[in-house]
Amino acid sequence: MALLFVTLICGPAAAHFGILIPSDNMVMADDPRTITLNLSFSHPFEQAGMELKTPTKFFVQNAGSKHDLKSTLQPQTIMKKPAFSCDYAIKRPGIYQFVMEPVPYWEPAENCFIIHYTKTVVTAFGDDDGWDKEVGLKTEIVPLSKPFALYCGNLFQGIVKMNGKVVPFAKVEVEFYNKD
């Protein structure tokens, strides 16, 4: 199940999302140790792609360290539009939080610039401590339930924060990634 984190900068969203999907969100001992991350911008339910410009930032946070991955991005076509991918070798057990900060874009319907801060969490080799840690993004959803291994009917909960402070009653838009 793909989990999409959404924009909270400007009022109601226009149903497009920054998407960061790993080939495996639970890497086990018998799994390949290299995962592929696909970065795109789209209307996920309709499977309608949009152009993703080179992100401002793309990094992974693991074991208290942040590693810039922007130089590893490879151009791809996802949903018939320009996008990116990255192969990442998992080297040790733990939680890997991958983050994309795309270039802001102007949304005329909202009369503002929007940034889709996008985060996904991968657990490796059974060590899943730390999935609830903040990365420190300007706008972030801090999970209250494990954001990986969610199956149909499961519930994801999180706390919306902006500049490190809770945003009570924030409107969050979630859309099904209608790939299958």
CSV table of C-alpha atoms in Angstrom, one decimal:
chain,number,residue,atom,x,y,z
A,1,MET,CA,0.0,0.0,0.0
A,2,ALA,CA,1.4,3.4,-1.0
A,3,LEU,CA,1.2,6.1,1.6
A,4,LEU,CA,1.2,9.7,0.5
A,5,PHE,CA,2.1,12.6,2.7
A,6,VAL,CA,0.5,15.8,1.6
A,7,THR,CA,0.8,19.5,1.4
A,8,LEU,CA,-0.4,21.6,4.3
A,9,ILE,CA,0.9,25.1,3.2
A,10,CYS,CA,-2.1,26.5,1.5
A,11,GLY,CA,-5.8,25.7,2.2
A,12,PRO,CA,-7.5,23.0,0.2
A,13,ALA,CA,-5.2,21.0,-2.1
A,14,ALA,CA,-5.8,20.7,-5.9
A,15,ALA,CA,-5.5,16.8,-5.8
A,16,HIS,CA,-1.9,16.5,-6.9
A,17,PHE,CA,0.8,15.2,-4.8
A,18,GLY,CA,4.6,14.7,-4.5
A,19,ILE,CA,5.1,11.0,-4.3
A,20,LEU,CA,8.1,9.0,-3.0
A,21,ILE,CA,7.6,5.3,-3.2
A,22,PRO,CA,10.2,2.7,-2.2
A,23,SER,CA,10.4,-0.7,-4.0
A,24,ASP,CA,10.2,-2.3,-0.5
A,25,ASN,CA,9.3,-0.6,2.8
A,26,MET,CA,10.2,-3.5,5.0
A,27,VAL,CA,13.6,-4.9,4.0
A,28,MET,CA,14.1,-8.3,5.6
A,29,ALA,CA,17.2,-10.6,5.8
A,30,ASP,CA,16.3,-12.5,2.6
A,31,ASP,CA,15.3,-9.4,0.6
A,32,PRO,CA,17.6,-7.6,-1.9
A,33,ARG,CA,19.6,-5.0,0.1
A,34,THR,CA,19.2,-2.3,-2.6
A,35,ILE,CA,15.9,-0.6,-2.9
A,36,THR,CA,14.7,1.7,-5.7
A,37,LEU,CA,12.9,4.9,-4.7
A,38,ASN,CA,10.6,6.5,-7.3
A,39,LEU,CA,10.0,10.3,-7.0
A,40,SER,CA,7.1,11.8,-9.0
A,41,PHE,CA,4.4,14.4,-9.0
A,42,SER,CA,0.9,13.4,-10.0
A,43,HIS,CA,-2.7,12.9,-9.5
A,44,PRO,CA,-2.3,9.5,-8.0
A,45,PHE,CA,-5.9,8.2,-8.1
A,46,GLU,CA,-6.2,9.0,-11.8
A,47,GLN,CA,-2.6,7.8,-12.4
A,48,ALA,CA,-2.1,11.1,-14.3
A,49,GLY,CA,1.5,12.3,-14.1
A,50,MET,CA,2.9,15.8,-13.9
A,51,GLU,CA,6.4,17.1,-14.5
A,52,LEU,CA,8.7,16.8,-11.4
A,53,LYS,CA,11.5,19.3,-11.6
A,54,THR,CA,14.8,18.4,-9.9
A,55,PRO,CA,14.0,18.5,-6.2
A,56,THR,CA,15.5,21.2,-4.0
A,57,LYS,CA,16.5,18.5,-1.5
A,58,PHE,CA,16.5,14.7,-1.4
A,59,PHE,CA,18.0,12.9,1.5
A,60,VAL,CA,17.8,10.0,3.9
A,61,GLN,CA,18.0,10.2,7.7
A,62,ASN,CA,19.2,7.0,9.5
A,63,ALA,CA,20.7,6.4,12.9
A,64,GLY,CA,20.8,10.1,13.7
A,65,SER,CA,22.6,11.0,10.5
A,66,LYS,CA,21.4,12.8,7.4
A,67,HIS,CA,22.8,12.0,4.0
A,68,ASP,CA,22.2,14.0,0.9
A,69,LEU,CA,21.1,11.8,-2.0
A,70,LYS,CA,20.3,14.5,-4.6
A,71,SER,CA,23.4,13.6,-6.7
A,72,THR,CA,22.1,10.0,-6.9
A,73,LEU,CA,18.8,10.9,-8.7
A,74,GLN,CA,18.4,9.5,-12.2
A,75,PRO,CA,15.8,10.9,-14.6
A,76,GLN,CA,12.9,8.6,-15.2
A,77,THR,CA,9.5,8.7,-16.8
A,78,ILE,CA,6.7,7.9,-14.4
A,79,MET,CA,3.1,8.1,-15.5
A,80,LYS,CA,4.4,9.5,-18.9
A,81,LYS,CA,6.0,12.5,-17.3
A,82,PRO,CA,9.5,13.5,-16.2
A,83,ALA,CA,10.3,12.1,-12.7
A,84,PHE,CA,13.3,10.6,-10.9
A,85,SER,CA,14.5,7.4,-9.3
A,86,CYS,CA,17.3,6.5,-7.0
A,87,ASP,CA,18.8,3.1,-6.0
A,88,TYR,CA,19.8,3.0,-2.3
A,89,ALA,CA,21.8,0.2,-0.6
A,90,ILE,CA,20.6,-0.6,2.9
A,91,LYS,CA,23.7,-1.3,4.9
A,92,ARG,CA,22.5,-1.8,8.5
A,93,PRO,CA,19.3,-2.5,10.5
A,94,GLY,CA,17.2,0.5,11.4
A,95,ILE,CA,14.7,3.1,10.2
A,96,TYR,CA,15.5,5.0,7.0
A,97,GLN,CA,13.4,8.2,6.5
A,98,PHE,CA,13.6,9.4,2.9
A,99,VAL,CA,12.6,13.0,2.2
A,100,MET,CA,12.0,15.0,-1.0
A,101,GLU,CA,11.6,18.7,-1.0
A,102,PRO,CA,10.5,19.7,-4.5
A,103,VAL,CA,10.8,23.1,-6.1
A,104,PRO,CA,7.8,25.3,-5.1
A,105,TYR,CA,5.2,25.7,-7.8
A,106,TRP,CA,2.5,28.3,-8.3
A,107,GLU,CA,-1.1,27.1,-7.9
A,108,PRO,CA,-3.4,29.6,-9.4
A,109,ALA,CA,-6.5,28.0,-7.9
A,110,GLU,CA,-5.0,28.5,-4.4
A,111,ASN,CA,-3.3,31.9,-5.3
A,112,CYS,CA,-0.1,30.7,-3.6
A,113,PHE,CA,3.1,28.7,-4.0
A,114,ILE,CA,2.9,25.1,-2.8
A,115,ILE,CA,5.7,22.8,-1.7
A,116,HIS,CA,4.9,19.1,-1.3
A,117,TYR,CA,7.3,18.0,1.5
A,118,THR,CA,7.3,14.3,1.0
A,119,LYS,CA,8.6,11.6,3.4
A,120,THR,CA,8.5,7.9,3.4
A,121,VAL,CA,9.8,5.4,6.0
A,122,VAL,CA,11.6,2.1,5.3
A,123,THR,CA,12.5,-0.4,8.1
A,124,ALA,CA,15.4,-2.7,7.6
A,125,PHE,CA,16.2,-6.2,9.1
A,126,GLY,CA,13.7,-6.1,11.9
A,127,ASP,CA,14.9,-3.0,13.7
A,128,ASP,CA,12.0,-0.6,13.6
A,129,ASP,CA,12.8,1.7,16.5
A,130,GLY,CA,12.5,5.4,15.6
A,131,TRP,CA,9.8,5.4,13.0
A,132,ASP,CA,8.1,8.1,15.0
A,133,LYS,CA,11.0,10.5,15.1
A,134,GLU,CA,10.7,13.9,13.4
A,135,VAL,CA,13.0,14.8,10.5
A,136,GLY,CA,12.6,18.5,11.1
A,137,LEU,CA,10.8,19.6,8.0
A,138,LYS,CA,9.0,22.9,7.8
A,139,THR,CA,5.8,21.0,7.4
A,140,GLU,CA,5.7,17.4,8.6
A,141,ILE,CA,3.4,14.6,9.6
A,142,VAL,CA,4.9,12.8,12.6
A,143,PRO,CA,3.5,9.3,12.7
A,144,LEU,CA,1.6,7.9,15.7
A,145,SER,CA,1.3,4.5,14.1
A,146,LYS,CA,3.9,2.6,12.1
A,147,PRO,CA,3.9,4.2,8.6
A,148,PHE,CA,5.1,1.0,6.9
A,149,ALA,CA,3.4,-2.4,6.6
A,150,LEU,CA,0.0,-0.9,6.3
A,151,TYR,CA,-2.5,-3.1,4.7
A,152,CYS,CA,-6.0,-2.5,3.4
A,153,GLY,CA,-8.2,-1.7,6.4
A,154,ASN,CA,-5.3,-0.5,8.6
A,155,LEU,CA,-5.3,3.0,10.0
A,156,PHE,CA,-2.5,5.6,9.8
A,157,GLN,CA,-2.5,8.4,12.4
A,158,GLY,CA,-0.1,11.3,12.7
A,159,ILE,CA,0.4,14.7,14.2
A,160,VAL,CA,0.7,17.6,11.7
A,161,LYS,CA,3.4,20.0,12.6
A,162,MET,CA,4.6,23.3,11.0
A,163,ASN,CA,7.8,24.9,12.1
A,164,GLY,CA,8.0,22.3,14.9
A,165,LYS,CA,4.6,23.2,16.4
A,166,VAL,CA,1.4,21.2,16.3
A,167,VAL,CA,-1.2,22.4,13.9
A,168,PRO,CA,-4.6,21.6,15.5
A,169,PHE,CA,-7.5,20.7,13.2
A,170,ALA,CA,-5.2,20.8,10.1
A,171,LYS,CA,-7.0,19.7,7.0
A,172,VAL,CA,-5.0,16.9,5.4
A,173,GLU,CA,-5.8,15.5,2.0
A,174,VAL,CA,-5.0,11.8,1.3
A,175,GLU,CA,-5.5,10.1,-2.0
A,176,PHE,CA,-5.4,6.5,-3.0
A,177,TYR,CA,-2.5,5.6,-5.2
A,178,ASN,CA,-4.6,3.7,-7.8
A,179,LYS,CA,-1.8,1.7,-9.4
A,180,ASP,CA,-3.4,-1.8,-9.3
